[in-house]
Amino acid sequence: MSSAYDPNNIFAKILRGEIPAHKVYEDDAVLAFMDIMPRGDGHTLVIPKLPARNILDIDPAALAQLIQAVQNVALGVKAAMGADGVTIQQFNEPAGGQVVFHIHFHVIPRFEGIPMRPHSGDMAPPEVLAAHAAKIRAVLAN
Ligand code: 5GP
């Protein structure tokens, strides 16, 4: 059984503006921003604004709205980064690889012949994240 939603998780803090993020898209229901430890250039996270721990507890209608936003962000990220493909990842509970317990989809641009970077725990330089965010934001704004 899943644990309860923790309103002090890091993405809830980003949603409340308590910690900064390189945002690329926002509407009433969703927020998209750069992953701080990108596994590929342009690695973006898409989250709902409502509290949900993961796919096991989110309201199905909210999930439907979220996945539409994921598609939109994937199209924008792919175009902005000039990628050949996109990997979408979504993890549930610690055994499923989840580390941050506010549901999120990973949108990772992929390039022919370039493997995904390992999850090293290295943070990308803020200026690199800012530059990628600016490119993606410009495409998603249109
Ligand atoms: P997951 O829960 O899907 O395994 O991974 C959580 C993701 O959140 C990781 O890819 C990690 O790099 C990212 N992450 C963790 N802390 C922060 C943070 O403070 N800001 C941002 N933008 N991303 C984070």
CSV table of N, CA and C and ligand atoms in Angstrom, one decimal:
chain,number,residue,atom,x,y,z
A,1,MET,N,0.8,-1.2,0.0
A,1,MET,CA,0.0,0.0,0.0
A,1,MET,C,0.9,1.2,0.0
A,2,SER,N,0.4,2.3,-0.7
A,2,SER,CA,1.2,3.5,-0.8
A,2,SER,C,1.1,4.3,0.5
A,3,SER,N,2.1,5.1,0.8
A,3,SER,CA,2.1,6.0,1.9
A,3,SER,C,1.3,7.2,1.5
A,4,ALA,N,1.0,8.1,2.5
A,4,ALA,CA,0.3,9.3,2.2
A,4,ALA,C,1.2,10.3,1.5
A,5,TYR,N,0.5,11.3,0.9
A,5,TYR,CA,1.2,12.4,0.2
A,5,TYR,C,1.9,13.3,1.3
A,6,ASP,N,3.2,13.6,1.0
A,6,ASP,CA,3.9,14.5,2.0
A,6,ASP,C,4.0,15.9,1.3
A,7,PRO,N,3.3,16.9,1.9
A,7,PRO,CA,3.3,18.2,1.3
A,7,PRO,C,4.7,18.9,1.4
A,8,ASN,N,5.6,18.3,2.1
A,8,ASN,CA,7.0,18.9,2.1
A,8,ASN,C,8.0,18.3,1.2
A,9,ASN,N,7.4,17.5,0.2
A,9,ASN,CA,8.4,17.0,-0.8
A,9,ASN,C,8.9,18.2,-1.7
A,10,ILE,N,10.0,17.9,-2.4
A,10,ILE,CA,10.7,19.0,-3.1
A,10,ILE,C,9.9,19.7,-4.2
A,11,PHE,N,9.1,18.8,-4.8
A,11,PHE,CA,8.3,19.4,-6.0
A,11,PHE,C,7.1,20.3,-5.4
A,12,ALA,N,6.6,19.9,-4.3
A,12,ALA,CA,5.5,20.7,-3.6
A,12,ALA,C,6.1,22.1,-3.3
A,13,LYS,N,7.4,22.0,-2.9
A,13,LYS,CA,8.1,23.3,-2.5
A,13,LYS,C,8.3,24.2,-3.8
A,14,ILE,N,8.6,23.5,-4.9
A,14,ILE,CA,8.8,24.2,-6.1
A,14,ILE,C,7.4,24.8,-6.5
A,15,LEU,N,6.3,24.1,-6.4
A,15,LEU,CA,5.0,24.6,-6.7
A,15,LEU,C,4.6,25.8,-5.9
A,16,ARG,N,5.0,25.8,-4.6
A,16,ARG,CA,4.7,26.9,-3.7
A,16,ARG,C,5.7,28.0,-3.9
A,17,GLY,N,6.7,27.9,-4.7
A,17,GLY,CA,7.6,28.9,-4.9
A,17,GLY,C,8.6,29.0,-3.8
A,18,GLU,N,8.8,28.0,-3.0
A,18,GLU,CA,9.7,28.1,-1.8
A,18,GLU,C,11.1,27.7,-2.3
A,19,ILE,N,11.3,27.0,-3.4
A,19,ILE,CA,12.6,26.8,-3.9
A,19,ILE,C,12.5,27.0,-5.4
A,20,PRO,N,13.6,27.5,-6.0
A,20,PRO,CA,13.5,27.9,-7.5
A,20,PRO,C,13.6,26.7,-8.4
A,21,ALA,N,13.1,26.9,-9.6
A,21,ALA,CA,13.2,25.9,-10.7
A,21,ALA,C,13.3,26.7,-12.0
A,22,HIS,N,13.9,26.0,-13.0
A,22,HIS,CA,13.9,26.6,-14.4
A,22,HIS,C,12.6,26.1,-15.1
A,23,LYS,N,11.6,26.9,-15.0
A,23,LYS,CA,10.3,26.6,-15.5
A,23,LYS,C,10.2,26.7,-17.0
A,24,VAL,N,9.5,25.8,-17.7
A,24,VAL,CA,9.4,25.9,-19.2
A,24,VAL,C,7.9,26.0,-19.6
A,25,TYR,N,7.0,25.6,-18.7
A,25,TYR,CA,5.6,25.7,-19.1
A,25,TYR,C,4.8,25.6,-17.8
A,26,GLU,N,3.7,26.4,-17.8
A,26,GLU,CA,2.8,26.4,-16.6
A,26,GLU,C,1.4,26.8,-17.1
A,27,ASP,N,0.4,26.0,-16.6
A,27,ASP,CA,-1.0,26.5,-16.7
A,27,ASP,C,-1.7,26.2,-15.4
A,28,ASP,N,-3.0,26.2,-15.4
A,28,ASP,CA,-3.8,26.1,-14.1
A,28,ASP,C,-3.5,24.7,-13.5
A,29,ALA,N,-3.2,23.7,-14.3
A,29,ALA,CA,-3.2,22.3,-13.8
A,29,ALA,C,-1.8,21.7,-13.7
A,30,VAL,N,-0.8,22.2,-14.5
A,30,VAL,CA,0.5,21.5,-14.6
A,30,VAL,C,1.6,22.5,-14.6
A,31,LEU,N,2.8,22.0,-14.2
A,31,LEU,CA,4.0,22.8,-14.3
A,31,LEU,C,5.1,21.9,-14.9
A,32,ALA,N,5.9,22.4,-15.8
A,32,ALA,CA,7.0,21.7,-16.3
A,32,ALA,C,8.3,22.5,-16.1
A,33,PHE,N,9.4,21.8,-15.7
A,33,PHE,CA,10.6,22.5,-15.3
A,33,PHE,C,11.8,21.5,-15.6
A,34,MET,N,13.0,22.1,-15.6
A,34,MET,CA,14.2,21.3,-15.9
A,34,MET,C,14.5,20.4,-14.7
A,35,ASP,N,14.9,19.2,-15.0
A,35,ASP,CA,15.4,18.3,-14.0
A,35,ASP,C,16.8,18.8,-13.6
A,36,ILE,N,17.1,18.9,-12.4
A,36,ILE,CA,18.4,19.5,-11.9
A,36,ILE,C,19.6,18.5,-12.1
A,37,MET,N,19.3,17.3,-12.3
A,37,MET,CA,20.4,16.3,-12.6
A,37,MET,C,20.0,15.6,-13.9
A,38,PRO,N,20.1,16.3,-15.0
A,38,PRO,CA,19.6,15.8,-16.3
A,38,PRO,C,20.3,14.6,-16.8
A,39,ARG,N,19.5,13.6,-17.3
A,39,ARG,CA,20.1,12.4,-17.8
A,39,ARG,C,20.3,12.5,-19.3
A,40,GLY,N,20.0,13.7,-19.8
A,40,GLY,CA,20.2,14.1,-21.2
A,40,GLY,C,19.9,15.6,-21.3
A,41,ASP,N,20.5,16.3,-22.3
A,41,ASP,CA,20.3,17.7,-22.4
A,41,ASP,C,18.8,18.0,-22.7
A,42,GLY,N,18.3,18.9,-21.9
A,42,GLY,CA,16.8,19.2,-22.1
A,42,GLY,C,15.9,18.4,-21.2
A,43,HIS,N,16.4,17.5,-20.4
A,43,HIS,CA,15.6,16.6,-19.5
A,43,HIS,C,14.6,17.5,-18.7
A,44,THR,N,13.3,17.3,-18.9
A,44,THR,CA,12.3,18.1,-18.3
A,44,THR,C,11.3,17.2,-17.5
A,45,LEU,N,10.8,17.8,-16.4
A,45,LEU,CA,9.8,17.1,-15.6
A,45,LEU,C,8.5,17.8,-15.7
A,46,VAL,N,7.4,17.0,-15.8
A,46,VAL,CA,6.1,17.5,-15.9
A,46,VAL,C,5.3,17.0,-14.7
A,47,ILE,N,4.7,18.0,-13.9
A,47,ILE,CA,4.0,17.6,-12.7
A,47,ILE,C,2.6,18.3,-12.6
A,48,PRO,N,1.6,17.6,-12.0
A,48,PRO,CA,0.4,18.3,-11.8
A,48,PRO,C,0.5,19.2,-10.6
A,49,LYS,N,-0.4,20.2,-10.5
A,49,LYS,CA,-0.4,21.1,-9.4
A,49,LYS,C,-1.1,20.5,-8.2
A,50,LEU,N,-2.0,19.6,-8.5
A,50,LEU,CA,-2.7,19.0,-7.3
A,50,LEU,C,-1.8,18.0,-6.6
A,51,PRO,N,-2.0,17.7,-5.3
A,51,PRO,CA,-1.2,16.8,-4.6
A,51,PRO,C,-1.5,15.3,-5.0
A,52,ALA,N,-0.5,14.6,-5.5
A,52,ALA,CA,-0.7,13.2,-5.8
A,52,ALA,C,0.7,12.6,-5.6
A,53,ARG,N,0.8,11.5,-5.0
A,53,ARG,CA,2.1,10.9,-4.7
A,53,ARG,C,2.7,10.2,-6.0
A,54,ASN,N,1.9,9.5,-6.7
A,54,ASN,CA,2.3,8.8,-7.9
A,54,ASN,C,1.1,8.3,-8.7
A,55,ILE,N,1.4,7.4,-9.7
A,55,ILE,CA,0.3,6.9,-10.5
A,55,ILE,C,-0.7,6.0,-9.8
A,56,LEU,N,-0.3,5.6,-8.6
A,56,LEU,CA,-1.1,4.7,-7.8
A,56,LEU,C,-2.2,5.4,-7.1
A,57,ASP,N,-2.1,6.7,-6.9
A,57,ASP,CA,-3.1,7.4,-6.1
A,57,ASP,C,-3.7,8.6,-6.8
A,58,ILE,N,-3.2,9.0,-8.0
A,58,ILE,CA,-3.7,10.2,-8.7
A,58,ILE,C,-5.1,10.0,-9.2
A,59,ASP,N,-5.9,11.0,-9.2
A,59,ASP,CA,-7.3,10.9,-9.7
A,59,ASP,C,-7.2,10.7,-11.2
A,60,PRO,N,-7.9,9.7,-11.8
A,60,PRO,CA,-7.8,9.4,-13.2
A,60,PRO,C,-8.0,10.6,-14.2
A,61,ALA,N,-8.9,11.4,-13.8
A,61,ALA,CA,-9.2,12.6,-14.7
A,61,ALA,C,-7.9,13.5,-14.7
A,62,ALA,N,-7.3,13.7,-13.5
A,62,ALA,CA,-6.1,14.5,-13.4
A,62,ALA,C,-5.0,13.9,-14.2
A,63,LEU,N,-4.9,12.6,-14.1
A,63,LEU,CA,-3.9,11.8,-14.9
A,63,LEU,C,-4.0,12.0,-16.4
A,64,ALA,N,-5.3,12.0,-16.8
A,64,ALA,CA,-5.6,12.2,-18.2
A,64,ALA,C,-5.1,13.6,-18.7
A,65,GLN,N,-5.4,14.6,-17.8
A,65,GLN,CA,-5.0,16.0,-18.1
A,65,GLN,C,-3.4,16.1,-18.1
A,66,LEU,N,-2.8,15.4,-17.2
A,66,LEU,CA,-1.4,15.4,-17.1
A,66,LEU,C,-0.7,14.8,-18.3
A,67,ILE,N,-1.2,13.7,-18.8
A,67,ILE,CA,-0.5,13.0,-19.9
A,67,ILE,C,-0.7,13.8,-21.2
A,68,GLN,N,-1.8,14.6,-21.3
A,68,GLN,CA,-1.9,15.5,-22.4
A,68,GLN,C,-0.8,16.6,-22.3
A,69,ALA,N,-0.5,17.0,-21.1
A,69,ALA,CA,0.5,18.0,-21.0
A,69,ALA,C,1.9,17.4,-21.3
A,70,VAL,N,2.1,16.2,-20.9
A,70,VAL,CA,3.3,15.5,-21.2
A,70,VAL,C,3.6,15.4,-22.7
A,71,GLN,N,2.5,15.1,-23.4
A,71,GLN,CA,2.6,15.0,-24.9
A,71,GLN,C,3.0,16.3,-25.5
A,72,ASN,N,2.4,17.4,-25.0
A,72,ASN,CA,2.6,18.7,-25.4
A,72,ASN,C,4.1,19.1,-25.1
A,73,VAL,N,4.5,18.8,-23.9
A,73,VAL,CA,5.9,19.2,-23.5
A,73,VAL,C,6.9,18.3,-24.3
A,74,ALA,N,6.6,17.1,-24.6
A,74,ALA,CA,7.5,16.2,-25.3
A,74,ALA,C,7.7,16.8,-26.8
A,75,LEU,N,6.6,17.2,-27.4
A,75,LEU,CA,6.7,17.8,-28.7
A,75,LEU,C,7.6,19.0,-28.7
A,76,GLY,N,7.3,19.9,-27.7
A,76,GLY,CA,8.1,21.1,-27.5
A,76,GLY,C,9.6,20.9,-27.3
A,77,VAL,N,9.9,20.0,-26.3
A,77,VAL,CA,11.2,19.7,-26.0
A,77,VAL,C,12.0,19.1,-27.2
A,78,LYS,N,11.3,18.2,-27.9
A,78,LYS,CA,12.0,17.5,-29.0
A,78,LYS,C,12.3,18.6,-30.1
A,79,ALA,N,11.4,19.5,-30.4
A,79,ALA,CA,11.6,20.5,-31.4
A,79,ALA,C,12.7,21.5,-30.9
A,80,ALA,N,12.6,21.9,-29.6
A,80,ALA,CA,13.5,22.9,-29.1
A,80,ALA,C,15.0,22.4,-29.1
A,81,MET,N,15.1,21.1,-28.7
A,81,MET,CA,16.5,20.6,-28.6
A,81,MET,C,17.0,20.0,-29.9
A,82,GLY,N,16.1,19.9,-30.9
A,82,GLY,CA,16.6,19.3,-32.1
A,82,GLY,C,16.8,17.8,-32.0
A,83,ALA,N,16.0,17.1,-31.1
A,83,ALA,CA,16.3,15.7,-30.7
A,83,ALA,C,15.7,14.8,-31.8
A,84,ASP,N,16.2,13.6,-31.9
A,84,ASP,CA,15.7,12.5,-32.8
A,84,ASP,C,14.6,11.8,-32.2
A,85,GLY,N,14.5,11.7,-30.8
A,85,GLY,CA,13.5,11.0,-30.2
A,85,GLY,C,13.3,11.5,-28.7
A,86,VAL,N,12.4,10.9,-28.0
A,86,VAL,CA,12.2,11.3,-26.6
A,86,VAL,C,11.9,10.0,-25.8
A,87,THR,N,12.6,10.0,-24.6
A,87,THR,CA,12.2,8.9,-23.7
A,87,THR,C,11.4,9.5,-22.6
A,88,ILE,N,10.2,8.8,-22.3
A,88,ILE,CA,9.3,9.2,-21.2
A,88,ILE,C,9.5,8.2,-20.1
A,89,GLN,N,9.8,8.7,-18.9
A,89,GLN,CA,9.9,7.8,-17.7
A,89,GLN,C,9.0,8.2,-16.6
A,90,GLN,N,8.5,7.3,-15.8
A,90,GLN,CA,7.6,7.6,-14.7
A,90,GLN,C,7.7,6.5,-13.7
A,91,PHE,N,8.2,6.8,-12.4
A,91,PHE,CA,8.5,5.8,-11.4
A,91,PHE,C,7.5,5.9,-10.2
A,92,ASN,N,7.2,4.7,-9.6
A,92,ASN,CA,6.2,4.7,-8.5
A,92,ASN,C,6.7,3.9,-7.3
A,93,GLU,N,6.8,4.6,-6.2
A,93,GLU,CA,7.3,4.0,-4.9
A,93,GLU,C,8.8,3.7,-5.0
A,94,PRO,N,9.4,3.6,-3.9
A,94,PRO,CA,10.9,3.3,-3.8
A,94,PRO,C,11.3,2.1,-4.6
A,95,ALA,N,10.5,1.0,-4.5
A,95,ALA,CA,10.8,-0.2,-5.3
A,95,ALA,C,10.7,0.0,-6.8
A,96,GLY,N,9.9,1.0,-7.2
A,96,GLY,CA,9.7,1.3,-8.6
A,96,GLY,C,10.7,2.4,-9.1
A,97,GLY,N,11.6,2.8,-8.2
A,97,GLY,CA,12.6,3.8,-8.6
A,97,GLY,C,12.3,5.2,-8.3
A,98,GLN,N,11.1,5.4,-7.6
A,98,GLN,CA,10.7,6.8,-7.3
A,98,GLN,C,11.5,7.4,-6.1
A,99,VAL,N,12.0,8.6,-6.3
A,99,VAL,CA,12.8,9.3,-5.3
A,99,VAL,C,12.0,10.5,-4.7
A,100,VAL,N,11.3,11.2,-5.6
A,100,VAL,CA,10.5,12.4,-5.2
A,100,VAL,C,9.1,12.0,-5.2
A,101,PHE,N,8.3,12.2,-4.1
A,101,PHE,CA,7.0,11.6,-4.0
A,101,PHE,C,5.9,12.7,-4.3
A,102,HIS,N,6.0,13.3,-5.4
A,102,HIS,CA,4.9,14.1,-6.1
A,102,HIS,C,5.0,13.6,-7.5
A,103,ILE,N,3.9,13.0,-8.0
A,103,ILE,CA,3.9,12.4,-9.3
A,103,ILE,C,4.6,13.3,-10.4
A,104,HIS,N,5.4,12.7,-11.2
A,104,HIS,CA,6.1,13.4,-12.3
A,104,HIS,C,6.4,12.5,-13.4
A,105,PHE,N,6.4,13.1,-14.6
A,105,PHE,CA,6.9,12.4,-15.8
A,105,PHE,C,8.2,13.0,-16.2
A,106,HIS,N,9.1,12.1,-16.6
A,106,HIS,CA,10.4,12.6,-17.1
A,106,HIS,C,10.3,12.6,-18.7
A,107,VAL,N,10.7,13.8,-19.3
A,107,VAL,CA,10.7,13.9,-20.7
A,107,VAL,C,12.2,14.1,-21.1
A,108,ILE,N,12.8,13.1,-21.7
A,108,ILE,CA,14.2,13.2,-22.0
A,108,ILE,C,14.5,13.1,-23.5
A,109,PRO,N,15.0,14.2,-24.0
A,109,PRO,CA,15.3,14.3,-25.4
A,109,PRO,C,16.4,13.2,-25.7
A,110,ARG,N,16.3,12.6,-26.9
A,110,ARG,CA,17.3,11.5,-27.2
A,110,ARG,C,17.9,11.8,-28.6
A,111,PHE,N,19.2,11.5,-28.8
A,111,PHE,CA,19.9,11.7,-30.0
A,111,PHE,C,20.5,10.4,-30.5
A,112,GLU,N,20.4,10.2,-31.8
A,112,GLU,CA,20.9,8.9,-32.4
A,112,GLU,C,22.3,8.6,-31.9
A,113,GLY,N,22.5,7.4,-31.3
A,113,GLY,CA,23.8,7.0,-31.0
A,113,GLY,C,24.3,7.5,-29.6
A,114,ILE,N,23.5,8.3,-29.0
A,114,ILE,CA,24.0,8.9,-27.7
A,114,ILE,C,23.2,8.3,-26.5
A,115,PRO,N,23.9,7.5,-25.7
A,115,PRO,CA,23.2,6.8,-24.6
A,115,PRO,C,22.7,7.8,-23.5
A,116,MET,N,21.7,7.5,-22.8
A,116,MET,CA,21.3,8.3,-21.7
A,116,MET,C,22.4,8.3,-20.6
A,117,ARG,N,22.6,9.5,-20.0
A,117,ARG,CA,23.6,9.6,-19.0
A,117,ARG,C,23.2,8.8,-17.7
A,118,PRO,N,24.2,8.2,-17.0
A,118,PRO,CA,23.8,7.5,-15.8
A,118,PRO,C,23.3,8.5,-14.7
A,119,HIS,N,22.5,8.0,-13.8
A,119,HIS,CA,22.0,8.8,-12.7
A,119,HIS,C,23.1,9.0,-11.7
A,120,SER,N,24.0,10.0,-12.0
A,120,SER,CA,25.2,10.1,-11.2
A,120,SER,C,25.0,11.0,-9.9
A,121,GLY,N,23.9,11.7,-9.9
A,121,GLY,CA,23.7,12.7,-8.8
A,121,GLY,C,24.4,14.0,-9.0
A,122,ASP,N,25.0,14.2,-10.2
A,122,ASP,CA,25.7,15.4,-10.5
A,122,ASP,C,24.6,16.5,-11.0
A,123,MET,N,24.7,17.6,-10.3
A,123,MET,CA,23.8,18.7,-10.8
A,123,MET,C,24.4,19.4,-12.0
A,124,ALA,N,23.5,19.8,-13.0
A,124,ALA,CA,24.0,20.5,-14.1
A,124,ALA,C,24.3,22.0,-13.7
A,125,PRO,N,25.2,22.6,-14.3
A,125,PRO,CA,25.4,24.1,-14.0
A,125,PRO,C,24.1,24.9,-14.3
A,126,PRO,N,23.8,25.8,-13.4
A,126,PRO,CA,22.5,26.5,-13.5
A,126,PRO,C,22.4,27.3,-14.9
A,127,GLU,N,23.6,27.7,-15.4
A,127,GLU,CA,23.5,28.5,-16.7
A,127,GLU,C,23.2,27.5,-17.8
A,128,VAL,N,23.6,26.3,-17.7
A,128,VAL,CA,23.2,25.3,-18.8
A,128,VAL,C,21.7,25.0,-18.7
A,129,LEU,N,21.2,24.8,-17.5
A,129,LEU,CA,19.7,24.5,-17.3
A,129,LEU,C,19.0,25.8,-17.8
A,130,ALA,N,19.4,26.9,-17.5
A,130,ALA,CA,18.7,28.2,-17.9
A,130,ALA,C,18.7,28.3,-19.4
A,131,ALA,N,19.8,28.0,-20.1
A,131,ALA,CA,19.9,28.1,-21.5
A,131,ALA,C,18.9,27.1,-22.2
A,132,HIS,N,18.9,25.8,-21.7
A,132,HIS,CA,18.0,24.8,-22.2
A,132,HIS,C,16.5,25.2,-22.0
A,133,ALA,N,16.3,25.7,-20.8
A,133,ALA,CA,14.9,26.1,-20.4
A,133,ALA,C,14.4,27.3,-21.3
A,134,ALA,N,15.3,28.2,-21.6
A,134,ALA,CA,14.9,29.3,-22.5
A,134,ALA,C,14.5,28.8,-23.9
A,135,LYS,N,15.3,27.9,-24.4
A,135,LYS,CA,15.0,27.3,-25.7
A,135,LYS,C,13.6,26.6,-25.7
A,136,ILE,N,13.4,25.8,-24.7
A,136,ILE,CA,12.2,25.0,-24.6
A,136,ILE,C,11.0,26.0,-24.4
A,137,ARG,N,11.2,26.9,-23.5
A,137,ARG,CA,10.1,27.9,-23.2
A,137,ARG,C,9.6,28.6,-24.5
A,138,ALA,N,10.6,29.0,-25.3
A,138,ALA,CA,10.3,29.7,-26.5
A,138,ALA,C,9.4,28.9,-27.5
A,139,VAL,N,9.7,27.6,-27.6
A,139,VAL,CA,8.9,26.8,-28.4
A,139,VAL,C,7.5,26.5,-27.8
A,140,LEU,N,7.5,26.3,-26.5
A,140,LEU,CA,6.2,26.0,-25.9
A,140,LEU,C,5.3,27.2,-25.8
A,141,ALA,N,5.9,28.4,-25.9
A,141,ALA,CA,5.0,29.6,-25.8
A,141,ALA,C,4.3,29.8,-27.1
A,142,ASN,N,4.7,29.1,-28.2
A,142,ASN,CA,4.0,29.4,-29.5
A,142,ASN,C,2.9,28.3,-29.8
B,1,5GP,P1,12.3,10.0,-9.6
B,1,5GP,O1,11.5,10.3,-8.3
B,1,5GP,O2,11.5,10.0,-10.8
B,1,5GP,O3,13.2,8.8,-9.5
B,1,5GP,O4,13.4,11.2,-9.8
B,1,5GP,C1,13.2,12.5,-9.3
B,1,5GP,C2,13.9,13.4,-10.2
B,1,5GP,O5,13.9,14.7,-9.6
B,1,5GP,C3,15.4,13.1,-10.5
B,1,5GP,O6,15.6,13.0,-11.9
B,1,5GP,C4,16.1,14.3,-9.9
B,1,5GP,O7,17.3,14.7,-10.7
B,1,5GP,C5,15.1,15.4,-9.9
B,1,5GP,N1,15.2,16.3,-8.8
B,1,5GP,C6,15.5,16.0,-7.5
B,1,5GP,N2,15.6,17.1,-6.7
B,1,5GP,C7,15.3,18.2,-7.6
B,1,5GP,C8,15.2,19.6,-7.4
B,1,5GP,O8,15.4,20.1,-6.3
B,1,5GP,N3,14.9,20.3,-8.5
B,1,5GP,C9,14.7,19.8,-9.7
B,1,5GP,N4,14.5,20.6,-10.7
B,1,5GP,N5,14.8,18.4,-9.9
B,1,5GP,C10,15.1,17.7,-8.9
